JSON list of C-alpha atoms in Angstrom, two decimals:
[
{"chain": "Y", "resi": 25, "resn": "THR", "atom": "CA", "xyz": [-17.29, -39.13, -29.82]},
{"chain": "Y", "resi": 26, "resn": "PRO", "atom": "CA", "xyz": [-13.71, -39.57, -30.97]},
{"chain": "Y", "resi": 27, "resn": "ALA", "atom": "CA", "xyz": [-11.25, -36.88, -29.95]},
{"chain": "Y", "resi": 28, "resn": "LEU", "atom": "CA", "xyz": [-12.61, -33.63, -31.42]},
{"chain": "Y", "resi": 29, "resn": "PHE", "atom": "CA", "xyz": [-10.68, -30.57, -32.57]},
{"chain": "Y", "resi": 30, "resn": "THR", "atom": "CA", "xyz": [-13.46, -28.62, -34.28]},
{"chain": "Y", "resi": 31, "resn": "THR", "atom": "CA", "xyz": [-17.10, -28.00, -33.43]},
{"chain": "Y", "resi": 32, "resn": "THR", "atom": "CA", "xyz": [-19.15, -30.92, -34.75]},
{"chain": "Y", "resi": 33, "resn": "TYR", "atom": "CA", "xyz": [-22.90, -31.55, -35.16]},
{"chain": "Y", "resi": 34, "resn": "TYR", "atom": "CA", "xyz": [-24.62, -34.87, -34.44]},
{"chain": "Y", "resi": 35, "resn": "GLN", "atom": "CA", "xyz": [-28.00, -36.49, -34.94]},
{"chain": "Y", "resi": 36, "resn": "VAL", "atom": "CA", "xyz": [-29.30, -40.03, -34.63]},
{"chain": "Y", "resi": 37, "resn": "ILE", "atom": "CA", "xyz": [-31.70, -41.91, -36.89]},
{"chain": "Y", "resi": 38, "resn": "VAL", "atom": "CA", "xyz": [-33.97, -44.27, -34.96]},
{"chain": "Y", "resi": 39, "resn": "GLY", "atom": "CA", "xyz": [-35.67, -47.03, -36.90]},
{"chain": "Y", "resi": 40, "resn": "ALA", "atom": "CA", "xyz": [-36.87, -50.62, -36.74]},
{"chain": "Y", "resi": 41, "resn": "VAL", "atom": "CA", "xyz": [-36.43, -53.50, -39.22]},
{"chain": "Y", "resi": 42, "resn": "ALA", "atom": "CA", "xyz": [-40.00, -54.78, -39.31]},
{"chain": "Y", "resi": 43, "resn": "SER", "atom": "CA", "xyz": [-42.22, -54.17, -42.32]},
{"chain": "Y", "resi": 44, "resn": "GLY", "atom": "CA", "xyz": [-43.72, -50.68, -42.45]},
{"chain": "Y", "resi": 45, "resn": "CYS", "atom": "CA", "xyz": [-41.57, -49.24, -39.65]},
{"chain": "Y", "resi": 46, "resn": "ASN", "atom": "CA", "xyz": [-40.55, -45.74, -40.61]},
{"chain": "Y", "resi": 47, "resn": "SER", "atom": "CA", "xyz": [-37.40, -44.20, -39.15]},
{"chain": "Y", "resi": 48, "resn": "ILE", "atom": "CA", "xyz": [-37.26, -40.90, -37.28]},
{"chain": "Y", "resi": 49, "resn": "THR", "atom": "CA", "xyz": [-34.35, -38.48, -37.02]},
{"chain": "Y", "resi": 50, "resn": "SER", "atom": "CA", "xyz": [-33.49, -36.80, -33.74]},
{"chain": "Y", "resi": 51, "resn": "ALA", "atom": "CA", "xyz": [-32.90, -33.14, -33.20]},
{"chain": "Y", "resi": 52, "resn": "THR", "atom": "CA", "xyz": [-29.43, -31.91, -34.15]},
{"chain": "Y", "resi": 53, "resn": "VAL", "atom": "CA", "xyz": [-27.01, -31.47, -31.26]},
{"chain": "Y", "resi": 54, "resn": "THR", "atom": "CA", "xyz": [-23.85, -29.40, -31.25]},
{"chain": "Y", "resi": 55, "resn": "VAL", "atom": "CA", "xyz": [-20.64, -30.42, -29.58]},
{"chain": "Y", "resi": 56, "resn": "THR", "atom": "CA", "xyz": [-18.77, -27.13, -29.38]},
{"chain": "Y", "resi": 57, "resn": "VAL", "atom": "CA", "xyz": [-14.99, -27.35, -29.22]},
{"chain": "Y", "resi": 58, "resn": "VAL", "atom": "CA", "xyz": [-13.26, -24.46, -27.47]},
{"chain": "Y", "resi": 59, "resn": "PRO", "atom": "CA", "xyz": [-9.58, -23.82, -26.82]},
{"chain": "Y", "resi": 60, "resn": "ASP", "atom": "CA", "xyz": [-7.93, -25.06, -23.64]},
{"chain": "Y", "resi": 61, "resn": "PRO", "atom": "CA", "xyz": [-7.69, -22.52, -20.80]},
{"chain": "Y", "resi": 62, "resn": "SER", "atom": "CA", "xyz": [-4.99, -19.92, -21.40]},
{"chain": "Y", "resi": 63, "resn": "ILE", "atom": "CA", "xyz": [-3.69, -16.96, -19.41]},
{"chain": "Y", "resi": 64, "resn": "THR", "atom": "CA", "xyz": [-3.91, -13.56, -21.08]},
{"chain": "Y", "resi": 65, "resn": "VAL", "atom": "CA", "xyz": [-2.75, -11.42, -18.15]},
{"chain": "Y", "resi": 66, "resn": "GLN", "atom": "CA", "xyz": [-0.24, -12.91, -15.71]},
{"chain": "Y", "resi": 67, "resn": "PRO", "atom": "CA", "xyz": [-0.28, -12.08, -11.99]},
{"chain": "Y", "resi": 68, "resn": "VAL", "atom": "CA", "xyz": [2.30, -9.48, -10.91]},
{"chain": "Y", "resi": 69, "resn": "GLY", "atom": "CA", "xyz": [4.39, -9.42, -7.74]},
{"chain": "Y", "resi": 70, "resn": "ASP", "atom": "CA", "xyz": [5.56, -6.48, -5.66]},
{"chain": "Y", "resi": 71, "resn": "ALA", "atom": "CA", "xyz": [7.16, -5.56, -2.35]},
{"chain": "Y", "resi": 72, "resn": "ILE", "atom": "CA", "xyz": [5.37, -4.95, 0.95]},
{"chain": "Y", "resi": 73, "resn": "CYS", "atom": "CA", "xyz": [6.42, -4.27, 4.52]},
{"chain": "Y", "resi": 74, "resn": "GLU", "atom": "CA", "xyz": [6.38, -6.86, 7.30]},
{"chain": "Y", "resi": 75, "resn": "GLY", "atom": "CA", "xyz": [2.83, -7.72, 8.31]},
{"chain": "Y", "resi": 76, "resn": "GLY", "atom": "CA", "xyz": [1.31, -6.34, 5.11]},
{"chain": "Y", "resi": 77, "resn": "THR", "atom": "CA", "xyz": [-0.99, -8.13, 2.68]},
{"chain": "Y", "resi": 78, "resn": "TYR", "atom": "CA", "xyz": [-0.91, -8.18, -1.11]},
{"chain": "Y", "resi": 79, "resn": "THR", "atom": "CA", "xyz": [-3.65, -8.67, -3.70]},
{"chain": "Y", "resi": 80, "resn": "MET", "atom": "CA", "xyz": [-2.90, -10.33, -7.04]},
{"chain": "Y", "resi": 81, "resn": "SER", "atom": "CA", "xyz": [-5.05, -11.42, -9.97]},
{"chain": "Y", "resi": 82, "resn": "VAL", "atom": "CA", "xyz": [-4.98, -13.40, -13.20]},
{"chain": "Y", "resi": 83, "resn": "THR", "atom": "CA", "xyz": [-6.99, -13.05, -16.41]},
{"chain": "Y", "resi": 84, "resn": "ALA", "atom": "CA", "xyz": [-7.68, -16.18, -18.45]},
{"chain": "Y", "resi": 85, "resn": "THR", "atom": "CA", "xyz": [-9.78, -17.33, -21.40]},
{"chain": "Y", "resi": 86, "resn": "GLY", "atom": "CA", "xyz": [-10.88, -20.60, -23.01]},
{"chain": "Y", "resi": 87, "resn": "GLY", "atom": "CA", "xyz": [-12.07, -23.70, -21.24]},
{"chain": "Y", "resi": 88, "resn": "THR", "atom": "CA", "xyz": [-15.64, -24.74, -20.47]},
{"chain": "Y", "resi": 89, "resn": "PRO", "atom": "CA", "xyz": [-18.11, -24.65, -18.79]},
{"chain": "Y", "resi": 90, "resn": "ALA", "atom": "CA", "xyz": [-16.26, -22.15, -16.60]},
{"chain": "Y", "resi": 91, "resn": "LEU", "atom": "CA", "xyz": [-12.69, -21.55, -15.59]},
{"chain": "Y", "resi": 92, "resn": "THR", "atom": "CA", "xyz": [-11.38, -22.86, -12.28]},
{"chain": "Y", "resi": 93, "resn": "TYR", "atom": "CA", "xyz": [-8.55, -21.37, -10.23]},
{"chain": "Y", "resi": 94, "resn": "GLN", "atom": "CA", "xyz": [-6.22, -22.76, -7.59]},
{"chain": "Y", "resi": 95, "resn": "TRP", "atom": "CA", "xyz": [-3.62, -20.45, -6.08]},
{"chain": "Y", "resi": 96, "resn": "GLN", "atom": "CA", "xyz": [-0.46, -21.94, -4.65]},
{"chain": "Y", "resi": 97, "resn": "ASP", "atom": "CA", "xyz": [2.30, -20.57, -2.43]},
{"chain": "Y", "resi": 98, "resn": "SER", "atom": "CA", "xyz": [5.91, -21.51, -1.87]},
{"chain": "Y", "resi": 99, "resn": "PRO", "atom": "CA", "xyz": [8.68, -20.44, 0.51]},
{"chain": "Y", "resi": 100, "resn": "ASP", "atom": "CA", "xyz": [11.36, -20.97, -2.13]},
{"chain": "Y", "resi": 101, "resn": "GLY", "atom": "CA", "xyz": [9.71, -20.99, -5.58]},
{"chain": "Y", "resi": 102, "resn": "ILE", "atom": "CA", "xyz": [10.31, -24.75, -5.87]},
{"chain": "Y", "resi": 103, "resn": "THR", "atom": "CA", "xyz": [7.91, -26.59, -3.54]},
{"chain": "Y", "resi": 104, "resn": "TRP", "atom": "CA", "xyz": [4.30, -25.52, -4.07]},
{"chain": "Y", "resi": 105, "resn": "THR", "atom": "CA", "xyz": [1.25, -25.97, -1.82]},
{"chain": "Y", "resi": 106, "resn": "ASN", "atom": "CA", "xyz": [-2.41, -25.37, -2.65]},
{"chain": "Y", "resi": 107, "resn": "ILE", "atom": "CA", "xyz": [-3.90, -22.52, -0.62]},
{"chain": "Y", "resi": 108, "resn": "ALA", "atom": "CA", "xyz": [-7.20, -23.59, 0.94]},
{"chain": "Y", "resi": 109, "resn": "GLY", "atom": "CA", "xyz": [-10.12, -21.53, -0.35]},
{"chain": "Y", "resi": 110, "resn": "ALA", "atom": "CA", "xyz": [-8.03, -19.61, -2.88]},
{"chain": "Y", "resi": 111, "resn": "THR", "atom": "CA", "xyz": [-10.18, -20.52, -5.88]},
{"chain": "Y", "resi": 112, "resn": "ASN", "atom": "CA", "xyz": [-11.00, -17.18, -7.54]},
{"chain": "Y", "resi": 113, "resn": "ASN", "atom": "CA", "xyz": [-9.10, -15.20, -10.15]},
{"chain": "Y", "resi": 114, "resn": "ILE", "atom": "CA", "xyz": [-8.20, -12.67, -7.40]},
{"chain": "Y", "resi": 115, "resn": "PHE", "atom": "CA", "xyz": [-6.28, -13.61, -4.27]},
{"chain": "Y", "resi": 116, "resn": "THR", "atom": "CA", "xyz": [-5.25, -11.56, -1.23]},
{"chain": "Y", "resi": 117, "resn": "THR", "atom": "CA", "xyz": [-2.46, -12.96, 0.91]},
{"chain": "Y", "resi": 118, "resn": "PRO", "atom": "CA", "xyz": [-2.61, -13.17, 4.68]},
{"chain": "Y", "resi": 119, "resn": "ALA", "atom": "CA", "xyz": [-0.25, -10.90, 6.63]},
{"chain": "Y", "resi": 120, "resn": "LEU", "atom": "CA", "xyz": [3.25, -11.80, 5.45]},
{"chain": "Y", "resi": 121, "resn": "PHE", "atom": "CA", "xyz": [6.50, -11.62, 7.38]},
{"chain": "Y", "resi": 122, "resn": "THR", "atom": "CA", "xyz": [8.82, -13.38, 4.92]},
{"chain": "Y", "resi": 123, "resn": "THR", "atom": "CA", "xyz": [9.20, -13.19, 1.16]},
{"chain": "Y", "resi": 124, "resn": "THR", "atom": "CA", "xyz": [6.76, -15.66, -0.45]},
{"chain": "Y", "resi": 125, "resn": "TYR", "atom": "CA", "xyz": [6.21, -16.95, -3.99]},
{"chain": "Y", "resi": 126, "resn": "TYR", "atom": "CA", "xyz": [2.81, -17.45, -5.65]},
{"chain": "Y", "resi": 127, "resn": "GLN", "atom": "CA", "xyz": [1.33, -19.01, -8.79]},
{"chain": "Y", "resi": 128, "resn": "VAL", "atom": "CA", "xyz": [-2.14, -20.02, -9.94]},
{"chain": "Y", "resi": 129, "resn": "ILE", "atom": "CA", "xyz": [-3.36, -23.07, -11.87]},
{"chain": "Y", "resi": 130, "resn": "VAL", "atom": "CA", "xyz": [-6.17, -22.24, -14.29]},
{"chain": "Y", "resi": 131, "resn": "GLY", "atom": "CA", "xyz": [-8.33, -25.12, -15.55]},
{"chain": "Y", "resi": 132, "resn": "ALA", "atom": "CA", "xyz": [-11.83, -26.15, -16.59]},
{"chain": "Y", "resi": 133, "resn": "THR", "atom": "CA", "xyz": [-13.87, -29.27, -15.85]},
{"chain": "Y", "resi": 134, "resn": "ALA", "atom": "CA", "xyz": [-15.11, -30.22, -19.32]},
{"chain": "Y", "resi": 135, "resn": "SER", "atom": "CA", "xyz": [-13.68, -33.19, -21.22]},
{"chain": "Y", "resi": 136, "resn": "ASP", "atom": "CA", "xyz": [-10.00, -32.85, -22.14]},
{"chain": "Y", "resi": 137, "resn": "CYS", "atom": "CA", "xyz": [-9.64, -29.30, -20.83]},
{"chain": "Y", "resi": 138, "resn": "ASN", "atom": "CA", "xyz": [-5.98, -29.05, -19.89]},
{"chain": "Y", "resi": 139, "resn": "SER", "atom": "CA", "xyz": [-4.89, -26.74, -17.09]},
{"chain": "Y", "resi": 140, "resn": "VAL", "atom": "CA", "xyz": [-2.26, -24.02, -17.38]},
{"chain": "Y", "resi": 141, "resn": "THR", "atom": "CA", "xyz": [0.00, -22.67, -14.64]},
{"chain": "Y", "resi": 142, "resn": "SER", "atom": "CA", "xyz": [0.79, -18.97, -14.40]},
{"chain": "Y", "resi": 143, "resn": "ALA", "atom": "CA", "xyz": [4.21, -17.47, -14.09]},
{"chain": "Y", "resi": 144, "resn": "ALA", "atom": "CA", "xyz": [5.55, -17.57, -10.52]},
{"chain": "Y", "resi": 145, "resn": "ILE", "atom": "CA", "xyz": [5.55, -14.19, -8.82]},
{"chain": "Y", "resi": 146, "resn": "THR", "atom": "CA", "xyz": [7.40, -12.92, -5.77]},
{"chain": "Y", "resi": 147, "resn": "VAL", "atom": "CA", "xyz": [5.91, -10.90, -2.93]},
{"chain": "Y", "resi": 148, "resn": "THR", "atom": "CA", "xyz": [9.02, -9.46, -1.32]},
{"chain": "Y", "resi": 149, "resn": "VAL", "atom": "CA", "xyz": [8.74, -8.57, 2.38]},
{"chain": "Y", "resi": 150, "resn": "VAL", "atom": "CA", "xyz": [11.00, -5.75, 3.62]},
{"chain": "Y", "resi": 151, "resn": "PRO", "atom": "CA", "xyz": [11.36, -4.17, 7.07]},
{"chain": "Y", "resi": 152, "resn": "ASP", "atom": "CA", "xyz": [9.32, -1.14, 8.08]},
{"chain": "Y", "resi": 153, "resn": "PRO", "atom": "CA", "xyz": [10.85, 2.30, 7.50]},
{"chain": "Y", "resi": 154, "resn": "SER", "atom": "CA", "xyz": [13.59, 3.15, 9.96]},
{"chain": "Y", "resi": 155, "resn": "ILE", "atom": "CA", "xyz": [15.78, 6.17, 10.68]},
{"chain": "Y", "resi": 156, "resn": "THR", "atom": "CA", "xyz": [19.53, 5.61, 10.49]},
{"chain": "Y", "resi": 157, "resn": "VAL", "atom": "CA", "xyz": [20.61, 9.25, 10.96]},
{"chain": "Y", "resi": 158, "resn": "GLN", "atom": "CA", "xyz": [18.45, 11.53, 13.11]},
{"chain": "Y", "resi": 159, "resn": "PRO", "atom": "CA", "xyz": [18.04, 15.26, 12.37]},
{"chain": "Y", "resi": 160, "resn": "VAL", "atom": "CA", "xyz": [20.14, 17.56, 14.53]},
{"chain": "Y", "resi": 161, "resn": "GLY", "atom": "CA", "xyz": [19.19, 20.93, 16.02]},
{"chain": "Y", "resi": 162, "resn": "ASP", "atom": "CA", "xyz": [21.32, 24.01, 16.61]},
{"chain": "Y", "resi": 163, "resn": "ALA", "atom": "CA", "xyz": [21.15, 27.69, 17.56]},
{"chain": "Y", "resi": 164, "resn": "ILE", "atom": "CA", "xyz": [20.65, 30.59, 15.14]},
{"chain": "Y", "resi": 165, "resn": "CYS", "atom": "CA", "xyz": [20.23, 34.33, 15.44]},
{"chain": "Y", "resi": 166, "resn": "GLU", "atom": "CA", "xyz": [16.90, 36.12, 15.06]},
{"chain": "Y", "resi": 167, "resn": "GLY", "atom": "CA", "xyz": [15.73, 36.09, 11.43]},
{"chain": "Y", "resi": 168, "resn": "GLY", "atom": "CA", "xyz": [18.02, 33.25, 10.45]},
{"chain": "Y", "resi": 169, "resn": "THR", "atom": "CA", "xyz": [17.07, 29.97, 8.78]},
{"chain": "Y", "resi": 170, "resn": "TYR", "atom": "CA", "xyz": [18.25, 26.48, 9.57]},
{"chain": "Y", "resi": 171, "resn": "THR", "atom": "CA", "xyz": [18.58, 23.36, 7.38]},
{"chain": "Y", "resi": 172, "resn": "MET", "atom": "CA", "xyz": [18.15, 19.89, 8.84]},
{"chain": "Y", "resi": 173, "resn": "SER", "atom": "CA", "xyz": [17.99, 16.42, 7.31]},
{"chain": "Y", "resi": 174, "resn": "VAL", "atom": "CA", "xyz": [17.13, 12.83, 8.10]},
{"chain": "Y", "resi": 175, "resn": "THR", "atom": "CA", "xyz": [18.38, 9.55, 6.67]},
{"chain": "Y", "resi": 176, "resn": "GLY", "atom": "CA", "xyz": [15.84, 6.76, 6.38]},
{"chain": "Y", "resi": 177, "resn": "ALA", "atom": "CA", "xyz": [16.04, 3.13, 5.31]},
{"chain": "Y", "resi": 178, "resn": "ASN", "atom": "CA", "xyz": [13.79, 0.19, 4.36]},
{"chain": "Y", "resi": 179, "resn": "GLY", "atom": "CA", "xyz": [10.12, 0.64, 3.47]},
{"chain": "Y", "resi": 180, "resn": "THR", "atom": "CA", "xyz": [8.78, 0.34, -0.07]},
{"chain": "Y", "resi": 181, "resn": "PRO", "atom": "CA", "xyz": [8.32, 1.43, -2.82]},
{"chain": "Y", "resi": 182, "resn": "ALA", "atom": "CA", "xyz": [10.00, 4.65, -1.63]},
{"chain": "Y", "resi": 183, "resn": "LEU", "atom": "CA", "xyz": [10.24, 6.51, 1.63]},
{"chain": "Y", "resi": 184, "resn": "THR", "atom": "CA", "xyz": [7.93, 9.44, 2.36]},
{"chain": "Y", "resi": 185, "resn": "TYR", "atom": "CA", "xyz": [8.67, 12.40, 4.64]},
{"chain": "Y", "resi": 186, "resn": "GLN", "atom": "CA", "xyz": [6.50, 14.87, 6.54]},
{"chain": "Y", "resi": 187, "resn": "TRP", "atom": "CA", "xyz": [8.22, 17.51, 8.63]},
{"chain": "Y", "resi": 188, "resn": "GLN", "atom": "CA", "xyz": [6.35, 19.02, 11.57]},
{"chain": "Y", "resi": 189, "resn": "ASP", "atom": "CA", "xyz": [6.96, 22.04, 13.76]},
{"chain": "Y", "resi": 190, "resn": "SER", "atom": "CA", "xyz": [5.89, 22.97, 17.27]},
{"chain": "Y", "resi": 191, "resn": "PRO", "atom": "CA", "xyz": [6.19, 26.07, 19.47]},
{"chain": "Y", "resi": 192, "resn": "ASP", "atom": "CA", "xyz": [6.49, 23.97, 22.63]},
{"chain": "Y", "resi": 193, "resn": "GLY", "atom": "CA", "xyz": [7.53, 20.43, 21.65]},
{"chain": "Y", "resi": 194, "resn": "VAL", "atom": "CA", "xyz": [4.07, 19.15, 22.57]},
{"chain": "Y", "resi": 195, "resn": "THR", "atom": "CA", "xyz": [1.59, 20.29, 19.90]},
{"chain": "Y", "resi": 196, "resn": "TRP", "atom": "CA", "xyz": [2.74, 19.40, 16.36]},
{"chain": "Y", "resi": 197, "resn": "THR", "atom": "CA", "xyz": [1.61, 20.75, 12.97]},
{"chain": "Y", "resi": 198, "resn": "ASN", "atom": "CA", "xyz": [2.44, 19.39, 9.50]},
{"chain": "Y", "resi": 199, "resn": "ILE", "atom": "CA", "xyz": [4.50, 21.86, 7.47]},
{"chain": "Y", "resi": 200, "resn": "ALA", "atom": "CA", "xyz": [2.97, 22.28, 4.01]},
{"chain": "Y", "resi": 201, "resn": "GLY", "atom": "CA", "xyz": [5.31, 21.15, 1.26]},
{"chain": "Y", "resi": 202, "resn": "ALA", "atom": "CA", "xyz": [7.96, 19.84, 3.67]},
{"chain": "Y", "resi": 203, "resn": "SER", "atom": "CA", "xyz": [8.04, 16.35, 2.19]},
{"chain": "Y", "resi": 204, "resn": "SER", "atom": "CA", "xyz": [11.66, 15.55, 1.39]},
{"chain": "Y", "resi": 205, "resn": "ASP", "atom": "CA", "xyz": [14.51, 14.25, 3.52]},
{"chain": "Y", "resi": 206, "resn": "THR", "atom": "CA", "xyz": [15.93, 17.78, 3.90]},
{"chain": "Y", "resi": 207, "resn": "TYR", "atom": "CA", "xyz": [14.07, 20.80, 5.27]},
{"chain": "Y", "resi": 208, "resn": "THR", "atom": "CA", "xyz": [15.04, 24.46, 5.57]},
{"chain": "Y", "resi": 209, "resn": "THR", "atom": "CA", "xyz": [13.07, 26.57, 8.02]},
{"chain": "Y", "resi": 210, "resn": "PRO", "atom": "CA", "xyz": [11.69, 29.99, 7.17]},
{"chain": "Y", "resi": 211, "resn": "ALA", "atom": "CA", "xyz": [13.23, 32.97, 8.96]},
{"chain": "Y", "resi": 212, "resn": "LEU", "atom": "CA", "xyz": [12.77, 32.28, 12.69]},
{"chain": "Y", "resi": 213, "resn": "PHE", "atom": "CA", "xyz": [12.36, 34.76, 15.52]},
{"chain": "Y", "resi": 214, "resn": "THR", "atom": "CA", "xyz": [11.46, 32.36, 18.34]},
{"chain": "Y", "resi": 215, "resn": "THR", "atom": "CA", "xyz": [12.83, 29.00, 19.38]},
{"chain": "Y", "resi": 216, "resn": "THR", "atom": "CA", "xyz": [11.00, 26.27, 17.45]},
{"chain": "Y", "resi": 217, "resn": "TYR", "atom": "CA", "xyz": [10.89, 22.47, 17.67]},
{"chain": "Y", "resi": 218, "resn": "TYR", "atom": "CA", "xyz": [10.94, 20.10, 14.69]},
{"chain": "Y", "resi": 219, "resn": "GLN", "atom": "CA", "xyz": [10.46, 16.42, 13.92]},
{"chain": "Y", "resi": 220, "resn": "VAL", "atom": "CA", "xyz": [9.88, 14.36, 10.78]},
{"chain": "Y", "resi": 221, "resn": "ILE", "atom": "CA", "xyz": [7.62, 11.37, 10.15]},
{"chain": "Y", "resi": 222, "resn": "VAL", "atom": "CA", "xyz": [9.20, 8.81, 7.80]},
{"chain": "Y", "resi": 223, "resn": "GLY", "atom": "CA", "xyz": [6.88, 6.33, 6.11]},
{"chain": "Y", "resi": 224, "resn": "ALA", "atom": "CA", "xyz": [6.19, 4.33, 2.95]},
{"chain": "Y", "resi": 225, "resn": "THR", "atom": "CA", "xyz": [3.02, 3.67, 1.00]},
{"chain": "Y", "resi": 226, "resn": "ALA", "atom": "CA", "xyz": [3.15, -0.12, 0.52]},
{"chain": "Y", "resi": 227, "resn": "SER", "atom": "CA", "xyz": [0.90, -2.45, 2.49]},
{"chain": "Y", "resi": 228, "resn": "GLY", "atom": "CA", "xyz": [1.93, -2.93, 6.12]},
{"chain": "Y", "resi": 229, "resn": "CYS", "atom": "CA", "xyz": [4.51, -0.13, 6.12]},
{"chain": "Y", "resi": 230, "resn": "ASN", "atom": "CA", "xyz": [4.38, 1.60, 9.49]},
{"chain": "Y", "resi": 231, "resn": "SER", "atom": "CA", "xyz": [5.72, 5.12, 9.89]},
{"chain": "Y", "resi": 232, "resn": "ILE", "atom": "CA", "xyz": [8.39, 6.19, 12.34]},
{"chain": "Y", "resi": 233, "resn": "THR", "atom": "CA", "xyz": [8.84, 9.61, 13.95]},
{"chain": "Y", "resi": 234, "resn": "SER", "atom": "CA", "xyz": [12.29, 11.09, 14.37]},
{"chain": "Y", "resi": 235, "resn": "ALA", "atom": "CA", "xyz": [13.76, 12.50, 17.56]},
{"chain": "Y", "resi": 236, "resn": "THR", "atom": "CA", "xyz": [12.65, 16.06, 18.35]},
{"chain": "Y", "resi": 237, "resn": "VAL", "atom": "CA", "xyz": [15.20, 18.72, 17.48]},
{"chain": "Y", "resi": 238, "resn": "THR", "atom": "CA", "xyz": [15.33, 22.25, 18.81]},
{"chain": "Y", "resi": 239, "resn": "VAL", "atom": "CA", "xyz": [16.28, 25.26, 16.72]},
{"chain": "Y", "resi": 240, "resn": "THR", "atom": "CA", "xyz": [17.13, 27.81, 19.40]},
{"chain": "Y", "resi": 241, "resn": "VAL", "atom": "CA", "xyz": [16.80, 31.46, 18.39]},
{"chain": "Y", "resi": 242, "resn": "VAL", "atom": "CA", "xyz": [19.10, 33.92, 20.20]},
{"chain": "Y", "resi": 243, "resn": "PRO", "atom": "CA", "xyz": [19.57, 37.66, 19.77]}
]
């Protein structure tokens, strides 16, 4: 056919020039013209911790007989390399330790199906949560309360906190509702030990436990 831009129907008449030769017409065939591949939902980047993985996806339409996918990565967003085996609309990275850029080429194998390249996305790699200022203990009188705090850094998308208490510094129990960077004890009548676990919910984010602090109760 010539270059086609709309669905077109074809048939062929087969005949012969000798006397009495009747012609015959073939079945009708349809050459369906569909739009080139296009991306309707772009992949989206995010941040993870060192050693984490990240799953991204793309949604595309058009093309024929089926869409093809080739994910690419880049250390700088300029030089791109095909990722071996990354040929689905969903891709999960290996464990990452540096910020990496990704894009996907969507195509189709039929005649004149042009490919389209997604927007480039960034998977930002940040350090695991860390504690920059440890909580500090002190002494109080019987029935008093004590407020302590911790300062955390890194992690993503936000730091999480879980304070724990212990009667002996060995066996630890999560304190219900104690999930911010500051914690105030209830009224205490015996010496009690405290620590806080600082974490983050993104892939690969390991938690870190603070130093143990002692709230000493005196008469």
